[in-house]
Short mmCIF file of C-alpha atoms and ligand atoms in Angstrom, two decimals:
data_model
loop_
_atom_site.label_atom_id
_atom_site.label_comp_id
_atom_site.label_asym_id
_atom_site.label_seq_id
_atom_site.Cartn_x
_atom_site.Cartn_y
_atom_site.Cartn_z
CA UNK A 418 -33.56 -14.91 -15.27
CA UNK A 419 -34.07 -18.57 -14.72
CA UNK A 420 -32.70 -21.12 -12.25
CA UNK A 421 -30.58 -20.12 -9.28
CA UNK A 422 -29.07 -16.73 -8.59
CA UNK A 423 -25.31 -16.43 -9.24
CA UNK A 424 -24.93 -14.31 -6.16
CA UNK A 425 -26.93 -14.33 -2.94
CA UNK A 426 -26.43 -11.83 -0.14
CA UNK A 427 -28.18 -12.98 3.01
CA UNK A 428 -28.91 -10.80 5.99
CA UNK A 429 -25.51 -9.08 6.16
CA UNK A 430 -24.62 -7.07 9.25
CA UNK A 431 -21.45 -5.01 9.54
CA UNK A 432 -20.29 -2.45 12.08
CA UNK A 433 -17.07 -0.40 12.21
CA UNK A 434 -16.41 0.08 15.90
CA UNK A 435 -19.75 1.06 17.37
CA UNK A 436 -21.09 2.45 14.07
CA UNK A 437 -23.55 -0.03 12.60
CA UNK A 438 -23.16 0.40 8.85
CA UNK A 439 -25.13 -2.59 7.47
CA UNK A 440 -28.11 -3.89 9.43
CA UNK A 441 -29.52 -6.89 7.62
CA UNK A 442 -29.09 -6.51 3.87
CA UNK A 443 -30.30 -9.30 1.55
CA UNK A 444 -30.65 -9.56 -2.22
CA UNK A 445 -30.06 -11.99 -5.10
CA UNK A 446 -28.50 -11.35 -8.48
CA UNK A 447 -29.08 -13.57 -11.52
CA UNK A 448 -26.95 -14.20 -14.59
CA UNK A 449 -27.29 -11.46 -17.19
CA UNK A 450 -28.86 -9.13 -14.69
CA UNK A 451 -27.59 -5.70 -13.65
CA UNK A 452 -28.64 -4.77 -10.14
CA UNK A 453 -28.45 -1.12 -9.15
CA UNK A 454 -27.43 -0.46 -5.55
CA UNK A 455 -28.33 3.12 -4.80
CA UNK A 456 -28.44 5.27 -1.70
CA UNK A 457 -26.89 8.34 -0.11
CA UNK A 458 -23.12 8.59 0.42
CA UNK A 459 -21.84 6.73 3.45
CA UNK A 460 -24.80 4.32 3.66
CA UNK A 461 -22.51 1.32 3.17
CA UNK A 462 -22.68 0.55 -0.55
CA UNK A 463 -18.93 0.12 -1.05
CA UNK A 464 -18.82 -1.93 2.15
CA UNK A 465 -21.30 -4.42 0.63
CA UNK A 466 -19.16 -4.77 -2.50
CA UNK A 467 -16.06 -5.39 -0.39
CA UNK A 468 -17.90 -8.04 1.60
CA UNK A 469 -19.11 -9.72 -1.60
CA UNK A 470 -15.61 -10.03 -3.01
CA UNK A 471 -14.07 -11.06 0.29
CA UNK A 472 -12.05 -7.93 1.11
CA UNK A 473 -14.10 -7.51 4.30
CA UNK A 474 -15.74 -10.06 6.58
CA UNK A 475 -19.35 -9.46 7.58
CA UNK A 476 -20.15 -9.56 11.31
CA UNK A 477 -23.03 -11.89 10.51
CA UNK A 478 -24.95 -13.12 7.50
CA UNK A 479 -23.52 -14.83 4.45
CA UNK A 480 -22.61 -14.35 0.82
CA UNK A 481 -23.20 -17.28 -1.54
CA UNK A 482 -21.35 -17.07 -4.85
CA UNK A 483 -21.84 -19.65 -7.59
CA UNK A 484 -18.65 -18.53 -9.30
CA UNK A 485 -15.15 -17.91 -8.02
CA UNK A 486 -14.32 -15.46 -10.75
CA UNK A 487 -15.29 -12.01 -9.62
CA UNK A 488 -14.38 -8.64 -11.08
CA UNK A 489 -14.45 -5.42 -9.10
CA UNK A 490 -14.20 -1.99 -10.70
CA UNK A 491 -13.01 0.37 -7.99
CA UNK A 492 -14.37 3.87 -7.64
CA UNK A 493 -10.98 5.46 -8.19
CA UNK A 494 -9.89 2.89 -10.83
CA UNK A 495 -7.12 1.66 -8.45
CA UNK A 496 -4.66 0.94 -11.25
CA UNK A 497 -1.11 0.21 -10.14
CA UNK A 498 0.85 3.23 -11.25
CA UNK A 499 4.18 1.43 -11.26
CA UNK A 500 2.99 -0.99 -13.96
CA UNK A 501 1.99 -0.53 -17.60
CA UNK A 502 -1.61 -1.03 -18.70
CA UNK A 503 -0.62 -4.44 -19.98
CA UNK A 504 0.93 -5.52 -16.71
CA UNK A 505 -2.02 -4.24 -14.71
CA UNK A 506 -4.16 -6.71 -16.62
CA UNK A 507 -1.48 -9.41 -16.49
CA UNK A 508 -1.53 -9.32 -12.68
CA UNK A 509 -5.04 -10.69 -12.74
CA UNK A 510 -3.80 -13.55 -14.95
CA UNK A 511 -0.84 -14.33 -12.69
CA UNK A 512 -2.36 -17.33 -10.97
CA UNK A 513 -3.18 -19.03 -14.30
CA UNK A 514 0.48 -19.55 -15.35
CA UNK A 515 -0.07 -18.69 -19.01
CA UNK A 516 2.65 -18.13 -21.57
CA UNK A 517 3.44 -14.55 -22.51
CA UNK A 518 1.78 -15.05 -25.91
CA UNK A 519 -1.43 -16.36 -24.37
CA UNK A 520 -1.44 -13.51 -21.86
CA UNK A 521 -0.97 -10.93 -24.59
CA UNK A 522 -3.80 -12.41 -26.61
CA UNK A 523 -6.26 -12.18 -23.73
CA UNK A 524 -5.08 -8.73 -22.71
CA UNK A 525 -5.33 -7.36 -26.25
CA UNK A 526 -8.80 -8.81 -26.61
CA UNK A 527 -10.04 -7.26 -23.36
CA UNK A 528 -8.47 -3.90 -24.11
CA UNK A 529 -10.11 -3.96 -27.55
CA UNK A 530 -13.49 -4.36 -25.85
CA UNK A 531 -13.01 -0.97 -24.20
CA UNK A 532 -11.23 0.45 -27.28
CA UNK A 533 -7.85 0.83 -25.61
CA UNK A 534 -5.81 -1.69 -27.61
CA UNK A 535 -3.37 1.07 -28.61
CA UNK A 536 -2.57 1.83 -24.99
CA UNK A 537 -1.26 -1.60 -24.05
CA UNK A 538 2.20 -0.35 -23.05
CA UNK A 539 1.19 3.06 -21.71
CA UNK A 540 1.56 3.99 -18.06
CA UNK A 541 -1.79 4.48 -16.29
CA UNK A 542 -0.57 7.89 -15.10
CA UNK A 543 -0.50 9.07 -18.73
CA UNK A 544 -4.15 8.17 -19.36
CA UNK A 545 -7.18 10.45 -19.02
CA UNK A 546 -9.73 9.77 -16.30
CA UNK A 547 -12.08 8.06 -18.73
CA UNK A 548 -9.28 5.92 -20.16
CA UNK A 549 -8.22 4.87 -16.66
CA UNK A 550 -11.79 3.90 -15.90
CA UNK A 551 -11.96 1.82 -19.07
CA UNK A 552 -8.63 0.18 -18.25
CA UNK A 553 -10.00 -0.80 -14.86
CA UNK A 554 -13.04 -2.29 -16.65
CA UNK A 555 -10.75 -4.36 -18.85
CA UNK A 556 -8.76 -5.48 -15.81
CA UNK A 557 -11.92 -6.53 -13.96
CA UNK A 558 -13.09 -8.74 -16.83
CA UNK A 559 -9.76 -10.29 -17.76
CA UNK A 560 -10.73 -13.68 -16.33
CA UNK A 561 -14.28 -13.58 -17.77
CA UNK A 562 -15.91 -13.22 -14.36
CA UNK A 563 -19.48 -14.33 -13.81
CA UNK A 564 -19.90 -11.63 -11.18
CA UNK A 565 -18.94 -8.01 -11.91
CA UNK A 566 -19.15 -5.26 -9.32
CA UNK A 567 -18.93 -1.59 -10.29
CA UNK A 568 -18.34 0.97 -7.54
CA UNK A 569 -19.65 4.37 -8.67
CA UNK A 570 -18.36 3.99 -12.23
CA UNK A 571 -19.70 7.35 -13.41
CA UNK A 572 -19.22 9.52 -10.33
CA UNK A 573 -17.12 12.54 -11.20
CA UNK A 574 -17.34 12.04 -14.97
CA UNK A 575 -18.96 14.55 -17.29
CA UNK A 576 -22.39 13.62 -18.72
CA UNK A 577 -21.04 12.53 -22.10
CA UNK A 578 -18.31 10.38 -20.58
CA UNK A 579 -20.90 8.91 -18.20
CA UNK A 580 -22.99 7.82 -21.17
CA UNK A 581 -19.94 6.25 -22.81
CA UNK A 582 -19.10 4.32 -19.63
CA UNK A 583 -22.72 3.24 -19.16
CA UNK A 584 -22.73 1.90 -22.72
CA UNK A 585 -19.60 -0.15 -22.00
CA UNK A 586 -21.26 -1.61 -18.92
CA UNK A 587 -24.27 -2.66 -20.97
CA UNK A 588 -22.04 -4.25 -23.62
CA UNK A 589 -19.85 -6.06 -21.09
CA UNK A 590 -22.68 -7.56 -19.08
CA UNK A 591 -24.27 -8.84 -22.33
CA UNK A 592 -20.99 -10.32 -23.59
CA UNK A 593 -20.15 -12.11 -20.35
CA UNK A 594 -23.78 -12.79 -19.33
CA UNK A 595 -22.52 -12.01 -15.85
CA UNK A 596 -24.43 -11.08 -12.73
CA UNK A 597 -23.54 -7.41 -12.23
CA UNK A 598 -24.03 -4.93 -9.44
CA UNK A 599 -23.58 -1.24 -9.99
CA UNK A 600 -23.27 1.04 -6.99
CA UNK A 601 -24.22 4.54 -7.99
CA UNK A 602 -26.11 7.62 -7.02
CA UNK A 603 -26.13 8.99 -10.53
CA UNK A 604 -29.65 9.06 -11.96
CA UNK A 605 -28.68 8.30 -15.58
CA UNK A 606 -26.60 5.29 -14.50
CA UNK A 607 -29.28 3.42 -12.62
CA UNK A 608 -32.06 4.36 -15.02
CA UNK A 609 -30.06 3.38 -18.13
CA UNK A 610 -28.09 0.31 -17.13
CA UNK A 611 -30.01 -1.63 -14.49
CA UNK A 612 -32.82 -4.18 -14.60
CA UNK A 613 -33.60 -3.83 -10.93
CA UNK A 614 -32.76 -1.31 -8.26
CA UNK A 615 -32.24 -1.63 -4.52
CA UNK A 616 -32.36 1.57 -2.47
CA UNK A 617 -30.44 1.59 0.80
CA UNK A 618 -30.80 3.96 3.70
CA UNK A 619 -29.29 3.71 7.18
CA UNK A 620 -28.00 0.20 6.65
CA UNK A 621 -31.24 -1.30 5.35
CA UNK A 622 -33.00 -1.76 2.03
CA UNK A 623 -35.94 0.61 1.99
CA UNK A 624 -37.24 0.08 -1.55
CA UNK A 625 -36.68 -2.20 -4.52
CA UNK A 626 -38.11 -2.49 -8.02
CA UNK A 627 -37.34 -1.82 -11.67
CA UNK A 628 -35.95 1.58 -12.66
CA UNK A 629 -39.23 2.34 -14.49
CA UNK A 630 -41.17 1.66 -11.30
CA UNK A 631 -38.65 3.74 -9.39
CA UNK A 632 -39.23 6.82 -11.50
CA UNK A 633 -43.01 6.59 -11.22
CA UNK A 634 -43.28 5.26 -7.69
CA UNK A 635 -45.02 7.19 -4.95
CA UNK A 636 -42.94 5.40 -2.28
CA UNK A 637 -41.51 8.26 -0.21
CA UNK A 638 -37.92 6.94 -0.22
CA UNK A 639 -37.42 6.26 -3.93
CA UNK A 640 -39.48 9.32 -4.81
CA UNK A 641 -37.19 11.52 -2.78
CA UNK A 642 -34.02 9.85 -4.06
CA UNK A 643 -35.10 9.93 -7.70
CA UNK A 644 -36.08 13.60 -7.55
CA UNK A 645 -33.30 14.73 -5.25
CA UNK A 646 -35.80 16.54 -3.06
CA UNK A 647 -35.10 17.80 0.45
CA UNK A 648 -38.62 16.75 1.43
CA UNK A 649 -38.95 13.14 2.47
CA UNK A 650 -37.86 10.50 4.96
CA UNK A 651 -34.13 10.82 4.17
CA UNK A 652 -33.51 13.91 6.25
CA UNK A 653 -30.64 16.05 5.07
CA UNK A 654 -29.24 16.19 8.60
CA UNK A 655 -29.02 12.39 8.75
CA UNK A 656 -27.22 12.19 5.42
CA UNK B 1369 -3.19 1.90 12.39
CA UNK B 1370 -6.45 3.10 13.80
CA UNK B 1371 -8.96 4.58 11.43
CA UNK B 1372 -8.49 8.34 11.48
CA UNK B 1373 -11.82 10.09 11.38
CA UNK B 1374 -10.99 13.59 10.19
CA UNK B 1375 -14.54 14.87 10.37
CA UNK B 1376 -14.89 14.41 14.11
CA UNK B 1377 -14.13 17.21 16.54
CA UNK B 1378 -10.50 17.45 17.56
CA UNK B 1379 -10.03 15.80 20.92
CA UNK B 1380 -9.35 17.94 23.95
CA UNK B 1381 -5.68 17.23 24.48
CA UNK B 1382 -4.56 19.81 26.97
CA UNK B 1383 -5.30 17.81 30.08
CA UNK B 1384 -4.41 14.32 28.88
CA UNK B 1385 -2.22 12.89 31.61
CA UNK B 1386 1.31 11.86 30.63
CA UNK B 1387 0.55 8.40 31.99
CA UNK B 1388 -2.35 8.01 29.57
CA UNK B 1389 -0.19 9.18 26.68
CA UNK B 1390 2.52 6.66 27.62
CA UNK B 1391 -0.11 3.93 27.83
CA UNK B 1392 -1.51 4.81 24.40
CA UNK B 1393 1.95 4.95 22.84
CA UNK B 1394 2.80 1.57 24.35
CA UNK B 1395 -0.31 0.03 22.81
CA UNK B 1396 0.38 1.60 19.42
CA UNK B 1397 3.98 0.38 19.61
CA UNK B 1398 2.98 -3.18 20.49
CA UNK B 1399 0.44 -3.26 17.67
CA UNK B 1400 3.09 -2.07 15.24
CA UNK B 1401 5.59 -4.66 16.48
CA UNK B 1402 2.95 -7.33 15.90
CA UNK B 1403 2.39 -6.09 12.36
CA UNK B 1404 6.13 -5.97 11.71
CA UNK B 1405 6.60 -9.54 12.98
CA UNK B 1406 3.79 -10.84 10.79
CA UNK B 1407 5.24 -9.09 7.75
CA UNK B 1408 8.71 -10.54 8.43
CA UNK B 1409 7.32 -14.03 8.89
CA UNK B 1410 5.46 -13.90 5.57
CA UNK B 1411 8.34 -12.26 3.70
CA UNK B 1412 10.91 -14.79 4.88
CA UNK B 1413 8.46 -17.52 3.87
CA UNK B 1414 8.54 -16.30 0.28
CA UNK B 1415 12.27 -15.66 0.29
CA UNK B 1416 13.35 -19.10 1.45
CA UNK B 1417 11.20 -20.59 -1.29
CA UNK B 1418 12.92 -18.11 -3.67
CA UNK B 1419 9.58 -16.71 -4.75
CA UNK B 1420 11.19 -13.40 -5.55
CA UNK B 1421 10.44 -11.09 -8.44
CA UNK B 1422 14.05 -10.39 -9.42
CA UNK B 1423 13.24 -7.76 -12.03
CA UNK B 1424 11.25 -5.73 -9.53
CA UNK B 1425 13.98 -6.24 -6.91
CA UNK B 1426 16.58 -4.76 -9.25
CA UNK B 1427 14.28 -1.80 -9.96
CA UNK B 1428 13.76 -1.24 -6.23
CA UNK B 1429 17.48 -1.58 -5.56
CA UNK B 1430 18.19 1.05 -8.15
CA UNK B 1431 15.65 3.41 -6.59
CA UNK B 1432 16.91 2.87 -3.04
CA UNK B 1433 20.51 3.31 -4.16
CA UNK B 1434 19.95 6.37 -6.31
CA UNK B 1435 17.82 8.07 -3.70
CA UNK B 1436 20.51 7.62 -1.07
CA UNK B 1437 23.87 7.85 -2.85
CA UNK B 1438 24.47 11.59 -2.73
CA UNK B 1439 23.01 12.24 0.67
CA UNK B 1440 24.77 9.27 2.34
CA UNK B 1441 28.03 10.41 0.70
CA UNK B 1442 27.81 13.99 1.94
CA UNK B 1443 26.80 12.91 5.43
CA UNK B 1444 29.58 10.33 5.70
CA UNK B 1445 32.16 12.77 4.42
CA UNK B 1446 31.32 15.52 6.88
CA UNK B 1447 30.86 13.18 9.83
CA UNK B 1448 34.25 11.67 8.95
CA UNK B 1449 35.86 15.11 8.75
CA UNK B 1450 34.51 16.30 12.09
CA UNK B 1451 35.26 13.04 13.89
CA UNK B 1452 38.81 12.78 12.49
CA UNK B 1453 39.52 16.33 13.55
CA UNK B 1454 38.50 15.57 17.14
CA UNK B 1455 40.43 12.31 17.24
CA UNK B 1456 43.56 13.83 15.67
CA UNK B 1457 43.55 16.69 18.12
CA UNK B 1458 43.36 14.40 21.16
CA UNK B 1459 45.83 11.82 19.89
CA UNK B 1460 48.36 14.48 18.88
CA UNK B 1461 48.24 15.88 22.42
CA UNK B 1462 49.17 12.41 23.69
CA UNK B 1463 51.87 12.09 21.08
CA UNK B 1464 50.03 9.16 19.49
CA UNK B 1465 49.83 10.58 15.94
CA UNK B 1466 50.55 7.23 14.32
CA UNK B 1467 47.39 5.71 15.84
CA UNK B 1468 45.03 8.22 14.21
CA UNK B 1469 44.24 5.87 11.33
CA UNK B 1470 43.38 3.01 13.66
CA UNK B 1471 41.07 4.98 15.91
CA UNK B 1472 39.31 6.75 13.02
CA UNK B 1473 38.75 3.50 11.14
CA UNK B 1474 37.53 1.68 14.24
CA UNK B 1475 34.90 4.32 14.78
CA UNK B 1476 33.96 4.23 11.10
CA UNK B 1477 33.71 0.50 10.66
CA UNK B 1478 32.11 -0.28 13.98
CA UNK B 1479 29.73 2.63 14.48
CA UNK B 1480 29.70 5.57 12.08
CA UNK B 1481 29.44 3.72 8.77
CA UNK B 1482 26.35 1.62 9.54
CA UNK B 1483 24.59 4.27 11.59
CA UNK B 1484 25.10 7.06 9.04
CA UNK B 1485 23.90 4.95 6.15
CA UNK B 1486 21.06 3.53 8.24
CA UNK B 1487 19.72 6.85 9.44
CA UNK B 1488 19.97 8.55 6.07
CA UNK B 1489 18.35 5.67 4.23
CA UNK B 1490 15.63 5.52 6.89
CA UNK B 1491 14.87 9.18 6.28
CA UNK B 1492 15.13 9.01 2.52
CA UNK B 1493 13.84 5.54 1.64
CA UNK B 1494 11.79 4.44 4.65
CA UNK B 1495 9.70 7.57 4.41
CA UNK B 1496 9.11 7.22 0.70
CA UNK B 1497 8.12 3.55 1.03
CA UNK B 1498 5.66 4.42 3.81
CA UNK B 1499 4.20 7.25 1.70
CA UNK B 1500 3.97 5.08 -1.41
CA UNK B 1501 2.29 2.14 0.31
CA UNK B 1502 -0.09 4.38 2.25
CA UNK B 1503 -1.10 6.05 -0.99
CA UNK B 1504 -1.67 2.63 -2.50
CA UNK B 1505 -3.86 1.69 0.47
CA UNK B 1506 -5.90 4.87 0.25
CA UNK B 1507 -6.38 4.66 -3.51
CA UNK B 1508 -7.45 1.00 -3.11
CA UNK B 1509 -4.53 -0.34 -5.16
CA UNK B 1510 -3.82 -2.85 -2.37
CA UNK B 1511 -7.45 -3.99 -2.39
CA UNK B 1512 -7.20 -4.34 -6.17
CA UNK B 1513 -4.21 -6.66 -5.73
CA UNK B 1514 -6.12 -8.80 -3.23
CA UNK B 1515 -9.14 -9.06 -5.53
CA UNK B 1516 -6.78 -10.29 -8.27
CA UNK B 1517 -5.39 -12.84 -5.78
CA UNK B 1518 -1.97 -11.20 -5.76
CA UNK B 1519 -0.48 -11.11 -2.27
CA UNK B 1520 0.61 -7.51 -1.55
CA UNK B 1521 3.41 -8.85 0.64
CA UNK B 1522 4.88 -10.90 -2.16
CA UNK B 1523 4.31 -8.14 -4.69
CA UNK B 1524 5.48 -5.14 -2.66
CA UNK B 1525 7.48 -6.17 0.40
CA UNK B 1526 9.60 -9.09 -0.87
CA UNK B 1527 11.29 -7.16 -3.72
CA UNK B 1528 11.94 -4.14 -1.49
CA UNK B 1529 13.54 -6.26 1.20
CA UNK B 1530 15.59 -8.26 -1.28
CA UNK B 1531 16.86 -5.02 -2.77
CA UNK B 1532 17.58 -3.46 0.62
CA UNK B 1533 19.61 -6.50 1.74
CA UNK B 1534 22.04 -5.82 -1.10
CA UNK B 1535 21.92 -2.05 -1.38
CA UNK B 1536 22.03 -0.95 2.26
CA UNK B 1537 25.20 -2.91 3.18
CA UNK B 1538 26.74 -1.51 -0.02
CA UNK B 1539 25.80 2.00 1.04
CA UNK B 1540 27.36 1.57 4.46
CA UNK B 1541 30.57 0.26 2.89
CA UNK B 1542 30.54 3.35 0.75
CA UNK B 1543 29.92 5.57 3.79
CA UNK B 1544 32.82 3.85 5.55
CA UNK B 1545 35.09 4.39 2.56
CA UNK B 1546 34.27 8.09 2.24
CA UNK B 1547 34.76 8.53 5.98
CA UNK B 1548 38.19 6.94 5.65
CA UNK B 1549 39.10 9.34 2.85
CA UNK B 1550 38.05 12.20 5.11
CA UNK B 1551 40.25 10.74 7.85
CA UNK B 1552 43.28 10.52 5.56
CA UNK B 1553 42.76 14.10 4.50
CA UNK B 1554 42.43 15.43 8.06
CA UNK B 1555 45.36 13.36 9.36
CA UNK B 1556 47.56 14.81 6.64
CA UNK B 1557 46.39 18.41 6.79
CA UNK B 1558 45.77 18.84 10.52
CA UNK B 1559 48.23 16.41 12.14
CA UNK B 1560 50.74 16.01 9.32
CA UNK B 1561 50.42 12.22 9.35
CA UNK B 1562 51.20 10.78 5.89
CA UNK B 1563 48.56 8.53 4.27
CA UNK B 1564 50.89 5.49 4.44
CA UNK B 1565 51.25 5.79 8.21
CA UNK B 1566 47.50 6.28 8.50
CA UNK B 1567 46.74 3.15 6.45
CA UNK B 1568 49.35 1.07 8.30
CA UNK B 1569 47.60 1.92 11.51
CA UNK B 1570 44.25 1.00 9.96
CA UNK B 1571 45.59 -2.41 8.90
CA UNK B 1572 46.99 -3.14 12.33
CA UNK B 1573 43.79 -2.21 14.12
CA UNK B 1574 40.87 -3.44 12.06
CA UNK B 1575 40.03 -7.13 12.35
CA UNK B 1576 37.79 -9.29 10.17
CA UNK B 1577 35.38 -9.41 13.06
CA UNK B 1578 34.86 -5.65 12.75
CA UNK B 1579 33.67 -6.10 9.19
CA UNK B 1580 31.32 -8.91 10.22
CA UNK B 1581 29.76 -6.67 12.84
CA UNK B 1582 29.59 -3.87 10.30
CA UNK B 1583 27.57 -6.01 7.90
CA UNK B 1584 25.45 -7.46 10.68
CA UNK B 1585 24.48 -3.94 11.65
CA UNK B 1586 23.65 -2.85 8.14
CA UNK B 1587 21.53 -5.95 7.54
CA UNK B 1588 19.66 -5.19 10.74
CA UNK B 1589 19.18 -1.61 9.52
CA UNK B 1590 17.84 -2.83 6.18
CA UNK B 1591 15.41 -5.12 8.00
CA UNK B 1592 14.21 -2.37 10.33
CA UNK B 1593 13.78 0.20 7.55
CA UNK B 1594 11.85 -2.03 5.16
CA UNK B 1595 9.59 -3.82 7.63
CA UNK B 1596 8.66 -0.80 9.72
CA UNK B 1597 7.90 1.39 6.73
CA UNK B 1598 5.99 -1.38 4.92
CA UNK B 1599 4.02 -2.33 8.04
CA UNK B 1600 3.06 1.29 8.63
CA UNK B 1601 2.15 1.81 4.98
CA UNK B 1602 0.06 -1.35 4.71
CA UNK B 1603 -1.87 -0.64 7.90
CA UNK B 1604 -2.82 2.98 7.38
CA UNK B 1605 -6.33 3.86 6.22
CA UNK B 1606 -8.06 7.12 5.72
CA UNK B 1607 -7.34 10.04 3.45
CA UNK B 1608 -4.56 12.11 1.93
CA UNK B 1609 -3.54 13.66 5.24
CA UNK B 1610 -2.76 10.20 6.58
CA UNK B 1611 0.10 9.86 4.07
CA UNK B 1612 2.01 12.56 5.95
CA UNK B 1613 1.24 10.99 9.31
CA UNK B 1614 2.41 7.58 8.09
CA UNK B 1615 5.62 9.05 6.70
CA UNK B 1616 6.50 10.72 9.98
CA UNK B 1617 5.69 7.56 11.94
CA UNK B 1618 7.92 5.51 9.68
CA UNK B 1619 10.88 7.85 10.15
CA UNK B 1620 10.46 8.08 13.91
CA UNK B 1621 10.09 4.33 14.44
CA UNK B 1622 12.90 3.26 12.13
CA UNK B 1623 15.38 5.80 13.52
CA UNK B 1624 14.64 4.92 17.14
CA UNK B 1625 14.93 1.21 16.35
CA UNK B 1626 18.18 1.67 14.44
CA UNK B 1627 19.83 3.47 17.35
CA UNK B 1628 18.60 0.98 19.93
CA UNK B 1629 19.54 -2.12 17.93
CA UNK B 1630 22.91 -0.60 17.05
CA UNK B 1631 23.64 -0.34 20.75
CA UNK B 1632 22.40 -3.87 21.38
CA UNK B 1633 24.76 -5.28 18.74
CA UNK B 1634 27.66 -3.19 20.00
CA UNK B 1635 27.10 -4.30 23.58
CA UNK B 1636 26.87 -7.96 22.57
CA UNK B 1637 30.03 -7.87 20.47
CA UNK B 1638 32.34 -5.28 22.02
CA UNK B 1639 31.64 -5.17 25.75
CA UNK B 1640 34.93 -5.22 27.64
CA UNK B 1641 35.49 -8.52 29.40
N1 LIG C 752 -12.37 0.29 7.10
C1 LIG C 752 -13.23 1.14 7.68
N2 LIG C 752 -13.11 1.44 8.99
C2 LIG C 752 -13.99 2.26 9.59
N3 LIG C 752 -15.02 2.87 8.98
C3 LIG C 752 -15.20 2.61 7.67
C4 LIG C 752 -14.31 1.75 6.95
N4 LIG C 752 -14.74 1.68 5.67
C5 LIG C 752 -15.83 2.48 5.59
N5 LIG C 752 -16.10 3.04 6.81
C6 LIG C 752 -17.25 3.92 7.10
O1 LIG C 752 -18.44 3.23 6.81
C7 LIG C 752 -19.39 4.08 6.22
C8 LIG C 752 -19.89 3.49 4.92
O2 LIG C 752 -18.83 3.53 3.98
P1 LIG C 752 -19.03 3.12 2.47
O3 LIG C 752 -19.49 1.71 2.39
O4 LIG C 752 -17.76 3.45 1.78
O5 LIG C 752 -20.20 4.10 2.01
P2 LIG C 752 -20.75 4.40 0.55
O6 LIG C 752 -22.19 4.03 0.59
O7 LIG C 752 -20.60 5.89 0.34
O8 LIG C 752 -19.95 3.61 -0.43
C9 LIG C 752 -18.73 5.43 6.05
O9 LIG C 752 -19.20 6.28 7.06
C10 LIG C 752 -17.27 5.15 6.22
O10 LIG C 752 -16.63 6.24 6.83
MG1 LIG C 753 -18.58 4.18 -1.83
#
């Protein structure tokens, strides 16, 4: 974790209409690091990811990226159902004007990383939920991004499948030595995959530290979030 | 479209004044027209540079055609039958039996062919495009395209419009042809006019100009159907229930526009002078 961060988020504000969703969020992510972005549903985690990859404009603040290649794994996989697995990955290669052979080589290699090489010509609609998720991983890393963003990669998966997906995330971030962010509220995901965790509540960061610190901490926010207790500053009525 | 918040309390609608409703509708309409214009501008930009995915265009053309063939056929046939019956009855009472073919074909080529095909395709294809694109918005497939630096307009709208420009005029020719068959059948069975007489009258009446107007109308219909349904689809956010709302909006807007523009073209080309 030397030199400059690959990604810097500086004092981001964002409102939808008169609802202030983000109210001054800042953090850095370094190469090879996996940052966990945790917090209750609706606190603006997906919004941050969309701002980082340019799908949304912040109202104020800035995002500094030291790499143009960025991979986003959407919560619902977001595979294009009208295309085969192969062509879903090929879309991301479109702007590079490669030959079909070169494309196939890269696509096969990335699918092999998530153990889906046999499904190259399958339709995404024929895949299981876990396979779709893995396909969307492969698609996100097709251009060897230096920034990878995962939006709730394990939400809705069974515990075993969650572990499998978490293991892929660990492998991928090592292989690409990318700066990764994982948005999650699943305990196993942030404790197993991240180096550092940022807890958000009501548009602000209320705690940050390593997952080990998070589990032991007596800070009321992270303590409540880690234990899932009703008692604490994050009132159930506000969530 | 505006973001539909389904968790909020339903608004009290009973006492909304009609003036306020008209004002809101006007604003929604203007926004939509802006979105449609932007989409057309961008699409034409790609098309004149021939940046068209031909394979996908053929696939879309096939889908548009197959979805519409049977239903356009049935509609054209029965509209043709009913219309020919009315025309035959009136012309026979004037002793103008030999003009049946001319009058029936005029109505078909100038009005019934394009409007039947347009309305049916709007209902069948416009609605399914709006539903498909809205679903893609909601499931973040459109965002995924943008992250991969693929322009959704080039990827989704250009092939659909290219396909529609070929398929919809073909469908209205087909509607016109079936309507003519219906006319021949009615003329023979109800007014005892032989097919030869019918077709002679058609040849004497229909001018090349009528065909030009026919194709102008069906190209306008194709444009309306594709751009309204794509604009609605690509600007809807929210959840599953918004797919239904978007579908209905697409049908309503395309049908209204088709009828209005049909009249505009007719009045510009056929007004008595
Ligand atoms: N495009 C949008 N327009 C209006 N409101 C939005 C939009 N996107 C998200 N929101 C709202 O912003 C809040 C935060 O959303 P999100 O970032 O998705 O939360 P989460 O932390 O669960 O990922 C939610 O209340 C959501 O309804
Ligand atoms: Mg989210």
